[in-house]
XYZ file of C-alpha atoms in Angstrom:
663
model
C 49.724 78.125 82.360
C 50.543 76.048 85.480
C 50.581 77.713 90.018
C 54.243 79.459 89.772
C 56.387 76.653 92.276
C 58.382 78.522 94.956
C 60.913 76.173 96.600
C 62.259 79.782 98.962
C 62.382 79.266 102.289
C 63.318 82.966 103.060
C 60.467 85.139 103.696
C 59.001 86.188 100.942
C 58.109 90.031 100.692
C 54.614 90.478 101.648
C 53.987 87.894 100.469
C 50.113 86.307 101.919
C 49.297 88.252 103.900
C 48.122 91.943 103.926
C 51.069 94.127 104.731
C 51.095 94.971 108.339
C 50.433 98.639 108.238
C 48.320 99.131 104.608
C 45.032 99.821 104.462
C 43.510 98.329 101.241
C 41.276 99.887 99.513
C 37.300 99.829 100.803
C 36.467 99.407 96.727
C 38.379 96.573 96.160
C 38.424 92.676 97.603
C 41.488 91.341 98.518
C 40.337 87.625 98.651
C 40.503 88.037 94.463
C 43.938 87.183 94.546
C 46.431 88.776 90.979
C 44.201 89.882 88.262
C 45.520 90.989 85.007
C 43.601 92.902 82.076
C 44.714 94.053 78.705
C 43.033 96.186 75.917
C 44.586 98.251 73.757
C 46.000 100.851 74.822
C 45.930 99.814 78.998
C 47.109 96.371 81.430
C 45.818 97.292 84.543
C 46.818 94.919 87.779
C 45.118 94.218 90.902
C 45.627 92.351 93.878
C 42.889 93.657 95.706
C 45.155 96.566 97.794
C 46.165 98.190 95.239
C 45.624 98.703 91.107
C 48.528 99.366 88.988
C 47.567 100.902 84.885
C 50.515 100.810 82.762
C 50.627 101.937 79.647
C 50.482 98.920 76.323
C 52.452 98.680 75.121
C 54.782 101.463 76.031
C 55.314 99.909 79.551
C 55.169 103.407 81.928
C 53.302 103.741 84.996
C 50.368 105.826 84.852
C 48.373 105.154 87.636
C 48.449 103.400 91.187
C 45.037 103.384 92.580
C 45.541 102.985 96.073
C 43.438 103.816 99.448
C 40.863 105.320 97.934
C 42.320 107.664 95.895
C 42.033 106.944 92.250
C 45.735 107.820 91.041
C 48.844 108.667 92.972
C 50.266 109.450 90.127
C 50.389 113.088 88.930
C 47.488 113.927 86.495
C 48.879 116.732 85.837
C 51.173 115.060 83.647
C 50.740 113.552 80.872
C 50.566 109.885 80.380
C 54.479 109.252 79.321
C 55.648 111.731 82.566
C 54.762 109.872 85.350
C 56.052 106.795 86.044
C 59.051 105.544 83.558
C 62.178 103.949 82.528
C 65.064 106.370 80.397
C 68.411 106.607 80.697
C 71.000 109.245 78.574
C 73.620 107.914 75.637
C 75.145 109.320 73.016
C 76.243 108.024 70.161
C 81.106 106.645 69.117
C 82.146 110.482 68.736
C 78.779 112.879 70.116
C 79.609 114.353 73.743
C 75.706 115.143 73.765
C 73.574 112.569 75.345
C 70.315 111.815 74.167
C 67.583 111.797 76.586
C 65.053 108.844 76.450
C 62.467 107.556 77.571
C 61.977 103.904 77.492
C 59.239 102.680 75.844
C 57.860 99.197 75.281
C 57.545 98.042 71.721
C 55.957 94.599 72.174
C 53.622 93.284 75.615
C 53.487 89.684 76.983
C 52.463 88.077 80.362
C 55.597 86.528 81.937
C 53.206 84.736 84.386
C 49.120 84.715 85.686
C 47.841 83.220 88.210
C 46.391 84.435 91.862
C 49.393 84.357 93.432
C 51.366 86.442 90.804
C 51.558 87.978 87.529
C 54.500 88.963 86.090
C 54.445 91.141 82.629
C 56.809 92.554 79.886
C 57.148 94.910 77.926
C 60.422 94.421 75.523
C 61.959 96.974 72.813
C 64.183 95.262 70.332
C 66.959 97.332 68.268
C 67.682 96.938 64.244
C 70.135 98.800 62.391
C 67.035 100.528 60.954
C 67.749 102.688 64.122
C 70.946 103.450 64.055
C 71.210 107.123 65.654
C 68.209 107.149 66.333
C 68.012 104.398 69.311
C 70.462 103.571 72.013
C 71.458 99.952 70.842
C 69.879 98.398 73.113
C 67.394 95.672 73.616
C 65.459 96.385 76.672
C 62.995 94.278 78.924
C 61.080 96.479 81.579
C 59.111 93.827 83.899
C 56.509 94.095 86.698
C 55.578 92.171 89.362
C 52.366 92.224 90.808
C 52.201 89.813 94.116
C 48.831 88.695 96.112
C 48.005 90.299 99.547
C 51.645 92.674 98.708
C 51.271 95.955 98.922
C 53.737 97.415 96.184
C 55.266 96.299 92.905
C 58.105 95.475 91.052
C 59.761 96.415 88.796
C 63.625 95.787 86.559
C 65.561 95.527 83.586
C 66.952 93.711 81.261
C 69.876 95.347 78.931
C 71.625 93.768 76.397
C 73.976 94.776 73.841
C 74.438 92.241 71.022
C 77.603 91.644 69.809
C 78.450 93.668 66.525
C 76.403 96.119 67.248
C 76.933 99.716 66.937
C 79.162 101.425 69.808
C 77.744 103.862 71.971
C 78.092 105.485 75.871
C 75.925 105.973 78.690
C 75.814 108.073 81.122
C 72.828 107.458 83.056
C 70.020 104.871 83.192
C 67.116 105.032 85.892
C 63.523 104.322 86.865
C 61.100 108.178 88.362
C 58.193 108.315 89.717
C 56.537 112.038 89.528
C 53.721 111.917 91.945
C 50.560 113.840 93.093
C 52.006 117.097 94.003
C 48.778 117.977 95.477
C 49.200 115.136 97.599
C 52.739 114.830 98.947
C 54.543 117.243 100.355
C 56.375 115.519 103.068
C 59.741 113.691 101.991
C 62.052 111.129 103.927
C 65.569 109.697 103.101
C 66.177 109.231 106.260
C 65.285 109.460 110.450
C 67.459 112.498 110.153
C 66.520 114.213 106.698
C 62.965 114.374 106.255
C 60.832 117.428 105.664
C 58.037 119.355 104.515
C 59.588 119.772 100.746
C 58.743 122.785 98.914
C 56.082 123.283 95.556
C 57.110 122.640 91.729
C 56.226 126.121 90.636
C 58.482 127.576 93.932
C 61.248 126.653 91.734
C 60.590 129.059 88.558
C 60.680 132.492 88.694
C 58.624 134.703 90.048
C 58.363 132.766 92.929
C 62.062 131.119 93.026
C 65.183 132.786 91.880
C 67.727 130.451 89.759
C 71.546 130.631 91.325
C 74.540 129.437 90.540
C 73.177 126.440 88.285
C 69.697 125.127 87.402
C 69.256 123.193 90.278
C 69.666 125.394 93.158
C 66.779 127.525 93.497
C 66.504 130.486 96.172
C 62.706 129.900 97.307
C 61.473 134.016 96.921
C 57.692 133.106 97.517
C 56.502 129.832 98.258
C 53.133 128.743 98.576
C 54.996 128.260 101.924
C 55.229 131.142 103.343
C 57.426 129.328 106.065
C 60.103 128.404 103.405
C 60.844 131.426 102.428
C 63.966 132.105 102.399
C 65.688 128.746 102.161
C 67.658 127.157 98.734
C 66.401 124.296 97.340
C 68.950 121.669 95.254
C 68.178 118.234 94.279
C 71.792 117.551 95.136
C 71.438 118.419 98.874
C 69.282 115.168 98.590
C 71.828 112.651 97.308
C 72.629 109.913 99.271
C 75.377 107.496 99.066
C 74.343 103.696 98.227
C 75.113 101.854 101.094
C 72.560 103.534 102.605
C 70.180 104.371 100.044
C 67.622 102.153 100.582
C 64.610 103.465 101.153
C 63.324 107.008 100.429
C 59.624 108.392 99.205
C 57.040 110.454 100.205
C 54.051 110.974 102.155
C 50.387 112.287 101.434
C 48.665 113.649 105.114
C 45.782 113.621 103.364
C 45.206 110.884 103.136
C 47.742 109.803 105.542
C 50.172 107.557 102.497
C 53.203 106.513 101.941
C 55.008 105.595 98.388
C 58.265 104.435 98.602
C 61.445 103.090 96.885
C 63.253 100.579 98.161
C 66.300 98.450 96.669
C 67.063 96.174 98.688
C 70.054 94.776 96.952
C 73.213 97.441 95.450
C 74.484 94.574 92.960
C 73.733 95.897 89.653
C 74.419 100.194 90.691
C 77.953 100.794 89.849
C 80.790 102.478 91.336
C 80.844 100.291 94.783
C 79.323 101.310 97.841
C 80.834 105.132 98.192
C 79.526 106.210 95.267
C 76.351 108.690 95.432
C 73.619 109.052 93.679
C 70.509 111.294 94.041
C 66.846 110.216 95.521
C 64.167 111.638 96.307
C 63.607 115.518 95.325
C 60.918 118.379 94.407
C 58.033 117.334 92.152
C 57.154 115.463 93.653
C 60.035 113.017 91.921
C 61.185 110.000 93.314
C 63.806 107.991 91.876
C 65.845 104.484 92.261
C 69.617 105.338 90.019
C 70.907 102.247 88.832
C 74.252 104.589 86.789
C 75.174 107.593 86.767
C 77.936 110.333 86.583
C 76.875 112.421 89.505
C 79.921 112.596 91.962
C 82.332 111.295 89.531
C 82.045 112.128 85.556
C 82.917 110.229 82.487
C 84.961 107.835 84.327
C 81.325 106.065 85.507
C 79.766 106.160 82.208
C 80.232 103.019 80.472
C 81.897 102.753 77.085
C 80.925 100.218 74.787
C 83.586 99.491 71.786
C 84.303 97.189 68.597
C 80.596 95.281 68.616
C 81.122 94.202 72.957
C 78.557 91.668 73.989
C 76.553 93.106 77.047
C 73.790 91.957 79.070
C 72.606 93.409 82.665
C 70.122 93.444 85.088
C 68.820 96.430 87.330
C 66.732 95.642 89.686
C 64.178 94.350 90.993
C 63.122 97.058 93.317
C 60.234 97.678 95.008
C 57.743 100.743 95.350
C 56.305 100.265 98.538
C 52.552 101.828 99.300
C 51.251 102.061 102.568
C 49.370 103.751 104.975
C 48.009 104.279 109.221
C 44.634 102.859 109.848
C 43.738 106.227 112.215
C 45.854 108.964 110.386
C 47.261 109.465 113.980
C 50.648 110.640 113.090
C 51.642 110.107 109.300
C 55.332 110.407 110.049
C 55.283 106.582 111.387
C 54.637 105.205 107.921
C 58.414 106.548 107.445
C 59.055 103.858 110.842
C 56.751 101.236 108.393
C 58.562 101.826 105.388
C 62.314 100.851 106.802
C 60.657 97.629 108.248
C 59.898 96.686 104.516
C 63.580 97.785 103.466
C 64.105 94.834 105.638
C 62.463 92.643 104.708
C 62.799 92.788 101.279
C 67.216 92.604 101.787
C 66.426 89.219 104.138
C 64.289 88.447 100.510
C 67.106 89.064 98.339
C 67.874 87.628 96.041
C 64.336 87.234 95.183
C 62.721 83.734 94.645
C 59.781 85.279 92.393
C 61.448 87.114 89.356
C 60.660 85.228 86.579
C 63.741 86.514 83.686
C 66.314 83.079 83.318
C 68.817 86.239 83.200
C 68.790 87.223 87.213
C 70.039 84.410 89.009
C 68.276 82.967 92.518
C 69.818 82.385 95.500
C 70.576 78.309 94.538
C 72.999 79.408 91.528
C 75.108 81.637 93.363
C 78.102 81.207 95.537
C 79.201 82.420 98.467
C 82.716 83.819 99.198
C 85.023 84.591 103.133
C 87.261 85.045 104.897
C 89.499 87.220 107.032
C 91.636 90.669 106.698
C 94.396 91.746 108.377
C 96.655 94.559 108.025
C 100.289 94.788 107.953
C 102.464 97.546 108.699
C 105.018 97.655 110.991
C 105.780 101.459 111.925
C 102.254 101.229 113.676
C 102.397 97.294 115.115
C 104.608 94.658 115.056
C 101.788 92.595 114.750
C 99.585 92.156 112.138
C 96.131 94.458 112.635
C 92.327 93.242 112.215
C 91.101 95.461 109.478
C 87.754 95.922 111.676
C 84.985 97.584 109.406
C 87.084 96.860 106.197
C 84.775 97.263 103.033
C 85.213 93.622 101.073
C 83.868 93.600 97.897
C 84.162 92.078 93.967
C 84.001 93.474 91.284
C 84.940 93.039 87.830
C 88.946 91.689 87.369
C 90.731 95.613 87.385
C 93.376 97.266 89.244
C 93.575 97.856 93.275
C 90.455 100.132 93.248
C 88.881 100.074 89.730
C 86.213 99.370 91.152
C 84.757 102.803 92.801
C 84.927 103.508 88.158
C 83.808 99.837 87.372
C 80.523 100.399 85.127
C 80.096 97.459 83.776
C 79.322 94.548 86.269
C 78.056 93.686 89.225
C 79.774 94.493 92.354
C 78.822 93.065 95.569
C 80.242 94.278 99.421
C 79.987 93.526 102.594
C 81.950 95.248 105.910
C 83.677 93.289 107.756
C 83.407 92.317 111.029
C 85.799 94.194 114.513
C 88.266 91.122 113.679
C 88.656 91.989 109.980
C 86.027 89.013 108.883
C 84.125 88.992 106.505
C 81.690 86.763 104.370
C 79.622 88.110 101.464
C 76.733 86.446 99.611
C 74.353 85.776 97.360
C 76.849 86.519 94.387
C 76.401 86.207 90.600
C 78.233 83.255 89.240
C 81.048 84.844 87.159
C 85.057 85.623 87.371
C 86.089 88.592 89.604
C 88.207 90.369 91.462
C 88.342 90.893 95.035
C 89.017 94.292 96.510
C 89.084 95.714 99.603
C 90.242 99.104 101.777
C 90.424 99.924 105.659
C 89.054 103.345 107.259
C 91.991 104.331 108.842
C 94.554 103.367 106.169
C 95.566 104.687 102.898
C 95.181 103.023 99.379
C 92.890 99.618 98.498
C 94.009 95.926 98.232
C 93.199 93.526 95.236
C 94.131 89.864 95.762
C 96.257 89.055 93.316
C 93.487 85.883 91.466
C 90.607 86.035 89.725
C 88.459 83.990 91.138
C 85.596 82.204 89.103
C 82.218 82.757 91.551
C 79.895 78.982 90.032
C 76.549 78.046 91.375
C 76.804 76.853 94.666
C 80.447 77.900 95.459
C 80.832 78.500 99.168
C 84.858 79.366 99.109
C 86.611 80.632 102.530
C 90.157 82.721 101.104
C 91.101 81.595 104.645
C 93.822 84.964 106.001
C 94.773 87.388 103.402
C 96.810 90.392 104.354
C 96.556 94.046 103.050
C 100.026 96.068 103.504
C 98.725 100.125 103.154
C 101.767 101.687 101.592
C 104.502 102.750 103.589
C 107.943 104.054 103.429
C 109.186 105.312 106.887
C 107.779 106.160 110.336
C 105.144 108.974 110.372
C 106.332 112.008 110.751
C 103.027 114.269 110.957
C 99.316 114.101 109.544
C 96.502 116.060 108.427
C 92.765 114.498 108.661
C 91.551 110.961 108.905
C 92.329 108.266 106.109
C 88.166 107.430 105.672
C 88.415 108.702 101.582
C 85.786 111.798 103.023
C 86.400 115.247 103.778
C 83.620 115.698 106.215
C 86.360 116.442 109.400
C 88.239 119.501 107.556
C 86.414 122.104 108.708
C 83.194 123.423 107.344
C 81.740 126.826 107.220
C 78.084 127.936 108.515
C 76.334 129.052 105.403
C 75.523 132.452 104.324
C 72.623 133.349 106.643
C 70.651 134.380 102.643
C 71.104 130.584 100.778
C 69.863 128.422 104.447
C 68.055 125.009 103.955
C 67.199 124.277 107.200
C 67.254 120.875 107.070
C 71.236 120.860 107.758
C 71.277 123.007 110.249
C 73.444 121.189 113.546
C 72.761 118.868 110.976
C 75.451 116.004 110.551
C 75.663 116.563 107.066
C 75.857 120.305 106.817
C 78.530 120.292 104.223
C 74.873 119.864 102.431
C 74.492 123.278 102.092
C 74.522 125.752 99.429
C 77.675 128.172 98.389
C 80.058 126.948 101.040
C 82.553 127.177 98.548
C 81.855 130.813 98.641
C 83.161 131.371 101.948
C 87.016 130.047 101.631
C 87.417 134.139 100.115
C 85.124 135.511 102.903
C 87.557 133.517 105.509
C 90.315 134.163 103.825
C 90.145 138.007 101.679
C 93.554 138.705 100.968
C 95.715 135.474 101.967
C 95.614 132.023 101.833
C 95.504 129.317 104.011
C 98.557 128.272 106.466
C 98.259 124.926 108.910
C 101.138 125.108 110.988
C 101.882 121.346 112.423
C 102.062 120.786 116.048
C 99.568 123.849 116.285
C 97.337 123.767 114.001
C 93.975 122.040 114.238
C 92.619 120.214 111.322
C 88.574 120.306 112.223
C 88.349 124.290 112.819
C 92.242 125.248 110.139
C 91.554 123.207 107.452
C 89.402 124.210 105.338
C 86.986 121.586 103.798
C 87.328 121.818 99.330
C 90.557 124.056 98.187
C 88.364 126.188 96.105
C 89.351 129.554 93.789
C 89.114 133.049 95.606
C 86.519 134.953 93.738
C 87.491 138.442 92.755
C 86.028 141.553 92.781
C 85.042 141.863 89.099
C 83.861 138.487 89.989
C 86.836 136.249 87.932
C 88.705 133.269 89.930
C 91.974 133.227 91.464
C 93.989 129.724 91.705
C 95.101 129.112 95.684
C 97.856 128.080 97.734
C 97.670 126.600 100.523
C 101.114 125.801 102.667
C 101.595 123.914 105.459
C 104.497 124.509 108.144
C 105.804 121.964 109.784
C 109.495 121.675 111.616
C 112.018 119.264 110.771
C 114.693 118.944 114.103
C 117.235 117.177 110.877
C 117.753 116.548 107.677
C 119.097 113.637 105.929
C 120.220 115.571 102.428
C 120.895 111.639 100.749
C 117.452 110.204 102.065
C 114.199 109.841 100.028
C 111.195 110.572 102.315
C 107.813 110.666 101.561
C 104.622 112.838 100.898
C 101.030 111.095 100.216
C 98.241 112.610 99.241
C 94.730 111.563 98.963
C 92.493 113.210 98.014
C 88.745 112.675 98.364
C 87.338 114.743 95.564
C 88.896 117.029 92.457
C 86.966 119.195 89.940
C 88.639 119.762 86.214
C 91.651 120.121 89.206
C 95.263 120.230 89.033
C 97.283 119.889 92.077
C 100.746 121.806 91.961
C 103.284 120.647 95.273
C 106.189 122.622 96.043
C 108.703 122.302 98.920
C 109.933 124.813 100.074
C 109.897 127.497 96.688
C 107.054 128.766 96.515
C 108.176 130.254 92.775
C 109.659 127.292 91.570
C 108.284 127.478 87.895
C 107.926 123.930 87.428
C 106.343 122.159 90.383
C 108.202 119.366 92.227
C 104.974 117.036 91.806
C 101.949 117.989 90.137
C 98.131 116.061 89.306
C 98.168 117.479 85.901
C 94.692 117.923 85.093
C 92.554 115.405 87.287
C 88.525 114.587 88.402
C 85.209 115.372 86.614
C 83.451 114.842 90.070
C 81.599 118.433 90.635
C 81.439 116.966 94.149
C 81.794 120.468 95.400
C 79.132 122.032 93.469
C 76.350 119.480 94.581
C 77.620 119.157 98.458
C 79.100 115.892 97.750
C 82.318 116.091 100.716
C 83.680 113.631 97.978
C 84.142 111.902 95.130
C 86.545 109.736 93.606
C 89.295 108.868 95.222
C 92.806 109.950 94.549
C 95.950 108.242 96.016
C 99.564 110.386 95.109
C 103.167 109.166 96.470
C 105.438 111.817 96.118
C 108.902 110.961 96.528
C 110.430 113.583 98.567
C 114.336 113.976 98.225
C 116.079 115.379 101.375
C 117.905 117.669 99.355
C 114.802 119.737 98.918
C 114.013 120.176 102.746
C 115.216 122.077 105.719
C 116.408 121.792 109.008
C 114.711 123.787 110.830
C 111.025 125.310 109.559
C 109.762 123.760 106.350
C 107.029 124.676 104.237
C 105.099 122.621 101.386
C 102.834 124.517 98.665
C 99.788 123.169 97.152
C 98.200 124.558 94.475
C 95.173 123.646 92.870
C 96.334 125.287 89.290
C 92.714 125.619 87.493
C 89.985 128.729 87.882
C 87.779 129.225 85.057
C 85.510 128.807 87.164
C 83.970 128.540 91.759
C 83.964 124.718 91.543
C 87.501 124.071 90.281
C 89.229 122.547 93.263
C 90.376 119.288 95.637
C 88.858 117.590 98.678
C 91.397 116.400 100.151
C 91.310 113.150 102.563
C 94.273 112.747 104.119
C 97.711 114.086 103.885
C 100.817 112.267 105.537
C 104.475 112.819 105.887
C 106.947 110.193 106.441
C 110.645 109.988 107.342
C 113.160 107.710 105.122
C 113.017 104.127 106.872
C 116.454 104.294 108.051
C 114.842 106.998 110.486
């Protein structure tokens, strides 16, 4: 086998020199290059900095040796419960998901020389496995490079034409590290801390709260954590910011990081929230999940359709400080490495033909403007707009799209945008602009071919608008964060989020509504109330003394100097989240049997329970007859009518009342 040729002119991640902050283990020699040793049970890959051990032919990460520690993986776990790919799937017609740790049945060395090793663990489906295994061919790949302090992994999933139908609600890579070493977790500059031990989460040390993931630490190993709440969903992150997270061992000072350099293979767009790291110590690379979205983001393969997708590569980065003086500097180094990986995307060294290299991809650019004549006579720059490509669909369909690749960027101050490294195929161009409601879609299918550099010129988005703004509540940014987020119950605090921008991640905030409004519901008066203090972040049910729940009805009061009874007004309601909710809207008649408008039962994103501040975005444009309104004081009644659980409810993004166009 000849030497690997790489004509990539971009910076290669970690390649050709020992990493800046990583100190090679004392008993290995970095000058030997990359070596692979295969036995009946294991595949061992060494590059002089670390050693990776994979089970043969399963392809499970059983060991990572680094910096004098024989194994960074949890040695108390069984070998197939340390570092693994998994998925959750359901045969057609079944709702209960099947958890599947993906184990290969065939091992191959894809490439081997002193600079690089790539290995493959394949599991092939056959009709004899129908109903027993997910109908996918899965190829798990691992890459180790010379001089690189860490390893890459990616997976190719393929559903052949005519194979059985199924649904998939999750797929990811999970790493379970040694609990006697890794106690400090970091996922952002302001989201890092000493974490509880896994035994703290089970009785008698821990007490389960409203759901299994949330636990009150009653008698933790570390007494400084006593009285805190631990919940893995408190450490969720939007994909647009979910690029690096992981764990630090203080003795010896070692960092183990998961770096995701691109979002292209993750589903649901840049606002989709996913799990990161949590007590275990566990570290995840999430590719697909229904978290904060529900079944809408579970791909459903029907009528024997063909499908193929590459998940990854993602990078598991190892670092250590030279003198051990400040182990948290390992986080700073991990961020530097994350930027190197992002600049190096798409990797030139991943050898699957299904992973397109830079020269095989395309690029589009242009400029987005906003046209709203009720705000300005001139077109406005779509400053900081989210502009992206996803599979063809309706406007806004990208947030529920879960089979293809997506490519997003943020527009510059003048609305100009450029999306690079687009995998070839057919797409629609989508956008949404902070400060404006609704979704933009270019009315053309874009076919991206290798080497394309397509300039689209000026594009104009005309957001929904029928008349002048009479009043508005909130900021149209697809989040409820600007509304009133209460302090947590002092008995259920995660100290990380005290005086933190993400204060909404505290446990149990939904219960605070009934404490603030014990007898009557929220009333918001236009011109007097302030949404940052007077509009609760979520419309939730009220718990009663007998632990049942009552629906709540919020009121918006506003004055009209005059009314045009024969004209139509517009009431726009943008929701940032909905969970098994039904929002009913009535104008000036709370007792009206049939509401003037209802959303019907919508949403399964569970963002209230999971501290998400948003799930999927909904926009409702309600025609309001002038005959429903009064000269003088008016009241809009917003009733969330479903009340079987504390977590049914909605989060608002933005509300606006528009006058008739003649005004």
